[in-house]
Short mmCIF file of C-alpha atoms in Angstrom, two decimals:
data_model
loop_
_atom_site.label_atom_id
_atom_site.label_comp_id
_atom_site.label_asym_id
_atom_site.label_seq_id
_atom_site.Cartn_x
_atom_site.Cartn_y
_atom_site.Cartn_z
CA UNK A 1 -18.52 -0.42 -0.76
CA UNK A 2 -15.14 -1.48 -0.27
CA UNK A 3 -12.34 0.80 -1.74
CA UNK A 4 -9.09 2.98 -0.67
CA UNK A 5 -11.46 5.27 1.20
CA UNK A 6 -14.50 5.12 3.37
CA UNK A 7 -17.95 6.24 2.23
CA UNK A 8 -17.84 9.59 4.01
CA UNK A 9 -14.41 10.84 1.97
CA UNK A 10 -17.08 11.09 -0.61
CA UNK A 11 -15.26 8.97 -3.59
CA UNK A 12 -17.29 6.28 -4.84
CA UNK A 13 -17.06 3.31 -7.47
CA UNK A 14 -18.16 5.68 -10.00
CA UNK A 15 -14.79 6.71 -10.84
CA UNK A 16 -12.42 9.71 -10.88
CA UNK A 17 -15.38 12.18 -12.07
CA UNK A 18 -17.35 11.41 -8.58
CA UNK A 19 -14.65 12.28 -6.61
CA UNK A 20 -14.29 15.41 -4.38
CA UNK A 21 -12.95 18.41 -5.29
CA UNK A 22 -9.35 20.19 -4.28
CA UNK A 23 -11.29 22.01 -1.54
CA UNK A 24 -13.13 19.21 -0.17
CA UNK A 25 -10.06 16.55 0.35
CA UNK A 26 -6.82 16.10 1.94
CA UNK A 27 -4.42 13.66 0.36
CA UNK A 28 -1.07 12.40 1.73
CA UNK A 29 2.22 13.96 0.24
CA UNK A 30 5.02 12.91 2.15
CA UNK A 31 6.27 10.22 4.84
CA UNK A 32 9.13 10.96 7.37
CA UNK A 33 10.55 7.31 8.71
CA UNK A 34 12.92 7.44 11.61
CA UNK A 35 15.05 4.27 12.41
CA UNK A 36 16.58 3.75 16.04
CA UNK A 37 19.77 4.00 14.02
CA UNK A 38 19.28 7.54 13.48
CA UNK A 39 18.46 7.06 9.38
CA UNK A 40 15.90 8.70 7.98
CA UNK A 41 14.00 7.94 5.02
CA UNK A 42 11.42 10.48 3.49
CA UNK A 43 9.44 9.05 1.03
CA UNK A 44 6.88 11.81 -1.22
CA UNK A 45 3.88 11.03 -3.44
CA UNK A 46 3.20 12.42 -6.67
CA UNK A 47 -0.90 13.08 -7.89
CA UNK A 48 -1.91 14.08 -11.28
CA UNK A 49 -4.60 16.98 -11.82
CA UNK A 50 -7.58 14.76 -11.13
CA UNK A 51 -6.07 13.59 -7.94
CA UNK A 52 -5.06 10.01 -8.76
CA UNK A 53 -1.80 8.89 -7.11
CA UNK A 54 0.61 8.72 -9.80
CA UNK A 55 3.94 7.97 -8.56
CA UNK A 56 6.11 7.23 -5.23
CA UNK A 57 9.41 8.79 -4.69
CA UNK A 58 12.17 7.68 -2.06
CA UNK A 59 15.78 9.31 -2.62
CA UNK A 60 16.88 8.25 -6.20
CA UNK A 61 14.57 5.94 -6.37
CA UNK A 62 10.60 5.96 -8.02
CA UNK A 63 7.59 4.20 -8.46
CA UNK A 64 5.25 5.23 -11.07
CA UNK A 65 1.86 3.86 -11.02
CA UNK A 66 -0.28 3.49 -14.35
CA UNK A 67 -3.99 3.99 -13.26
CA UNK A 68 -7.23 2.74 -15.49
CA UNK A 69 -9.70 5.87 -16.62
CA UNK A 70 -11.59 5.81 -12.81
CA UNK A 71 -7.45 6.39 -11.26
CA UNK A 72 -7.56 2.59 -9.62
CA UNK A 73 -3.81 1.37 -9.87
CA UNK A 74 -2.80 -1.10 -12.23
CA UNK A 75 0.56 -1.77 -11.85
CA UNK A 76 3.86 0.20 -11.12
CA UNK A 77 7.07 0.54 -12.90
CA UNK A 78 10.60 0.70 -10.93
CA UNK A 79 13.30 3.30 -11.69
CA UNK A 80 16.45 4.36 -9.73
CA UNK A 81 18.40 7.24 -10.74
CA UNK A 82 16.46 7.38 -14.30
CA UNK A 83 18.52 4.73 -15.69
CA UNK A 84 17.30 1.01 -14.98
CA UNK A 85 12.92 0.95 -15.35
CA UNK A 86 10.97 -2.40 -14.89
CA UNK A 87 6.95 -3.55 -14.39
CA UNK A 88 7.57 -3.97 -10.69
CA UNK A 89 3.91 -4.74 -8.85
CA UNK A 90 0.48 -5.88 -10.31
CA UNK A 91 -2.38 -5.28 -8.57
CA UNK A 92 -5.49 -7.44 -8.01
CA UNK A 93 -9.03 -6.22 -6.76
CA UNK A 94 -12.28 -8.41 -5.98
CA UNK A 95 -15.49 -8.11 -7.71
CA UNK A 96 -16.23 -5.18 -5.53
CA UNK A 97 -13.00 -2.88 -6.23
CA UNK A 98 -11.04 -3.94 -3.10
CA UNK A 99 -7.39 -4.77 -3.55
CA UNK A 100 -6.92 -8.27 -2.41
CA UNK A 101 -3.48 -9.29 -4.18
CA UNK A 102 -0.60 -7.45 -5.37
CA UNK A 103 2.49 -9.07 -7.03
CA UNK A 104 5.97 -8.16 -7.12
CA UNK A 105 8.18 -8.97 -10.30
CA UNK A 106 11.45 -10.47 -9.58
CA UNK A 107 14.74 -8.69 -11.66
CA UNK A 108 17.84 -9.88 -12.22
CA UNK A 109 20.19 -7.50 -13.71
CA UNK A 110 21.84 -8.32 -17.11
CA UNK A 111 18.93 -10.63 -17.37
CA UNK A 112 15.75 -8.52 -17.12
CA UNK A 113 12.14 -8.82 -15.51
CA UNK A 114 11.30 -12.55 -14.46
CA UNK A 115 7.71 -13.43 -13.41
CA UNK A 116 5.97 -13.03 -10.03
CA UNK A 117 8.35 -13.60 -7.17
CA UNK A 118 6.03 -13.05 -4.40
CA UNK A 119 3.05 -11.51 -3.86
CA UNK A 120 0.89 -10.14 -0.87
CA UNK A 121 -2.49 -11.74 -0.32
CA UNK A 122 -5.49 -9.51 1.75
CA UNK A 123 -8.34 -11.67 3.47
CA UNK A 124 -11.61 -9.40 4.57
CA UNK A 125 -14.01 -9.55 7.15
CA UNK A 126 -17.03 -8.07 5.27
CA UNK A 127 -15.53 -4.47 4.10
CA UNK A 128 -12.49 -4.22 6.31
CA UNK A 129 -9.13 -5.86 5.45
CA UNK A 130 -8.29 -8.22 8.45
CA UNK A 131 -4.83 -10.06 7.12
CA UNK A 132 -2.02 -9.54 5.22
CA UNK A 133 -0.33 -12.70 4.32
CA UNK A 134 3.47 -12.40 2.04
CA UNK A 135 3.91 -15.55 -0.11
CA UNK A 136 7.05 -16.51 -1.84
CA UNK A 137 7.86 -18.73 -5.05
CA UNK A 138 10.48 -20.61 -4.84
CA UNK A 139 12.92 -19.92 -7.97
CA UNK A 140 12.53 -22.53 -10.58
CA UNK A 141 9.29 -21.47 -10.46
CA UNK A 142 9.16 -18.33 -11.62
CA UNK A 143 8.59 -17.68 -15.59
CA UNK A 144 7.84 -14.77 -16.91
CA UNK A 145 3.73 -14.41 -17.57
CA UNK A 146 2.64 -16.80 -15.43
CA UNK A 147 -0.39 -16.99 -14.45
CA UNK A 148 -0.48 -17.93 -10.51
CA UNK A 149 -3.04 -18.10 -7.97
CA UNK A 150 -3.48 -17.80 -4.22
CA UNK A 151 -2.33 -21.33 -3.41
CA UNK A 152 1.14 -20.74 -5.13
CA UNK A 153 4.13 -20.15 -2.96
CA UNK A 154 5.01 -20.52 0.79
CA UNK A 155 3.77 -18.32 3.45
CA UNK A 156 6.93 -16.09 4.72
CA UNK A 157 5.15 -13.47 7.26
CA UNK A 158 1.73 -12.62 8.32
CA UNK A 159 -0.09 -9.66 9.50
CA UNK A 160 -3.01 -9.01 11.41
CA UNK A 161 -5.00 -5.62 11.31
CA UNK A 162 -6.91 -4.31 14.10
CA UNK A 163 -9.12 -1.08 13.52
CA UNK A 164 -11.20 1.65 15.70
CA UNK A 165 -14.50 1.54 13.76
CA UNK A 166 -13.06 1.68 10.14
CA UNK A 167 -10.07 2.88 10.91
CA UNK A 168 -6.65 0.94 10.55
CA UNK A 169 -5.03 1.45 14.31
CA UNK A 170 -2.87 -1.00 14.78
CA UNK A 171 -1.08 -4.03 13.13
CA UNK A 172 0.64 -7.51 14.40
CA UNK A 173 3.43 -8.54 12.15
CA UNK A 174 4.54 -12.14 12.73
CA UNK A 175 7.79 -12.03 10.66
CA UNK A 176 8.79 -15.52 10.59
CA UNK A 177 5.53 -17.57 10.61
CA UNK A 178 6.30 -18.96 13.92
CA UNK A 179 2.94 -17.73 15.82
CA UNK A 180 4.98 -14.99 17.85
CA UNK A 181 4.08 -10.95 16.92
CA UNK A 182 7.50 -9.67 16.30
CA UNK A 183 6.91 -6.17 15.89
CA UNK A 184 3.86 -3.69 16.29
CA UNK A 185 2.90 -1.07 14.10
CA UNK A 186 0.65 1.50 15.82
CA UNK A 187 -1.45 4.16 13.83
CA UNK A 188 -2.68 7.56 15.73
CA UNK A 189 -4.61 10.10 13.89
CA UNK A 190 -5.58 13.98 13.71
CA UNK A 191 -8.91 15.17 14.73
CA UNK A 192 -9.23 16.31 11.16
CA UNK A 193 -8.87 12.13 10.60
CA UNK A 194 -5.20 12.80 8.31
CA UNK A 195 -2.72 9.97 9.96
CA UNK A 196 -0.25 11.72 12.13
CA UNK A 197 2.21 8.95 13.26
CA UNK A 198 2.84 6.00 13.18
CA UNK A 199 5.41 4.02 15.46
CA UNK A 200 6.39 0.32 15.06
CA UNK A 201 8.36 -1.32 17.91
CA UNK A 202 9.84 -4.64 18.26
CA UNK A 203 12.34 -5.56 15.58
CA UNK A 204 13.37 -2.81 12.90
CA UNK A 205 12.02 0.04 15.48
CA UNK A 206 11.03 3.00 13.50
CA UNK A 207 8.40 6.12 14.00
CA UNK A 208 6.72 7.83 11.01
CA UNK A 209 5.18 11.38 10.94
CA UNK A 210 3.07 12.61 8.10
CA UNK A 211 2.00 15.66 5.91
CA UNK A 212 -1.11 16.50 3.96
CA UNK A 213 -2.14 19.17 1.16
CA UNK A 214 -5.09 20.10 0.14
CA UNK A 215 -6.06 18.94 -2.98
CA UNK A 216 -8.29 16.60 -5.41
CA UNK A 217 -7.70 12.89 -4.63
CA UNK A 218 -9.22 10.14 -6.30
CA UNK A 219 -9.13 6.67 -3.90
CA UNK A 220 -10.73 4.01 -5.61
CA UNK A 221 -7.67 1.76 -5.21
CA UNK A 222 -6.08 -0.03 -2.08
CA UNK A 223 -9.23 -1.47 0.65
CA UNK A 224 -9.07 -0.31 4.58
CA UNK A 225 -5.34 -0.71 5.68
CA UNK A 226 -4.57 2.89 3.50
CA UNK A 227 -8.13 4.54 3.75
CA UNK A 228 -5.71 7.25 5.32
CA UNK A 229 -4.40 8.30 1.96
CA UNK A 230 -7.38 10.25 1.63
CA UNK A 231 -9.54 12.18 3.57
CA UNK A 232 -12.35 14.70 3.94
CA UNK A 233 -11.66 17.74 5.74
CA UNK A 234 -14.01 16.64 8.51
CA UNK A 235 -12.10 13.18 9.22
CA UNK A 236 -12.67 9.81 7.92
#
């Protein structure tokens, strides 16, 4: 099975109704980010009463994510402050459930939503996610409703993911495309299995601590990089 969670979280491909319970799960709520600047960014996330993940909130700004009936995300809409709202990402899952593409709309204001400006294109080896590679379209090329596929673009930035078992532990961004890592992103967990930091160094240094509730949580979105999400009480 390849999905948002592993096997032993206990969600399945049978939808939102095979999920576990509020007692049984621990889902993510909120992200600190500290930058070497001294910002901080705190970014929450919203869940519905069946535990699907239902909308991402940094500051002013929020993402609200429109789910089919078994909670696996469809696409997100963009607001800021409650006045501008736009179809922002589309996502893309394999035969299997596991999200291999997601799109991102461009927006131009005074003109409105355009068509896919880039997109972000997963590669697997078997059940784990082992690439992230960020593709661009150049402008004239974007219209809205097209239809595009993995071959369209240019290749801006690459990640690799490296995991303990099945879980996500550290990643190798090459920013540029020029075959040097750039920056590290480094994942270290709770005994419990909820993520408890996670620290990137190189360029754009920043740290990230997390918190948890207890509570129903539906995963059958996303594949192995965000498996963290949602957890059992006894660890991934």
């Amino acid at each position: 099975m390849l999905c948002g969670c592993s096997s032993s979280t206990g969600t399945s491909d049978e939808g939102a109704s095979d999920s576990p319970g509020a007692g049984d799960t621990l889902r993510l709520i909120s992200e600190q980010k500290s930058f070497s600047s001294g910002d901080i960014v705190i970014t929450n996330y919203e869940y519905d009463d069946s535990g699907n993940l239902i909308g991402k909130i940094i500051g002013n700004a929020r993402l609200t994510y429109n789910t089919d009936t078994d909670g696996t995300l469809i696409n997100s809409v963009y607001s800021d402050d409650g006045l501008t709202s736009r179809d922002s990402q589309i996502y893309h899952y394999d035969a299997i459930g596991g999200l291999r593409r997601v799109d991102s709309l461009g927006f131009i204001e005074g003109v409105g939503v355009l068509g896919v400006s880039f997109f972000d294109l997963y590669k697997f080896e078997g059940d784990l996610a082992s690439s992230l590679e960020r593709k661009i379209l150049p402008f004239e090329e974007i219209t809205i409703n097209a239809e595009i596929d993995d071959s369209a673009g240019s290749t801006v930035s690459f990640t690799e993911f490296k995991y303990d078992g099945e879980r996500l532990v550290r990643e190798l961004i090459d920013a540029d495309v020029d075959g040097v890592v750039d920056r590290l992103r480094d994942y270290n967990y709770n005994s419990d299995g909820t993520l408890s930091s996670r620290l990137q160094t190189g360029t754009s240094a920043n740290s990230s601590v997390f918190v948890y509730e207890q509570g129903a949580c539906n995963h059958n979105w996303g594949n192995s990089t965000d498996r963290y999400f949602c957890v059992t009480n006894n660890g991934l």
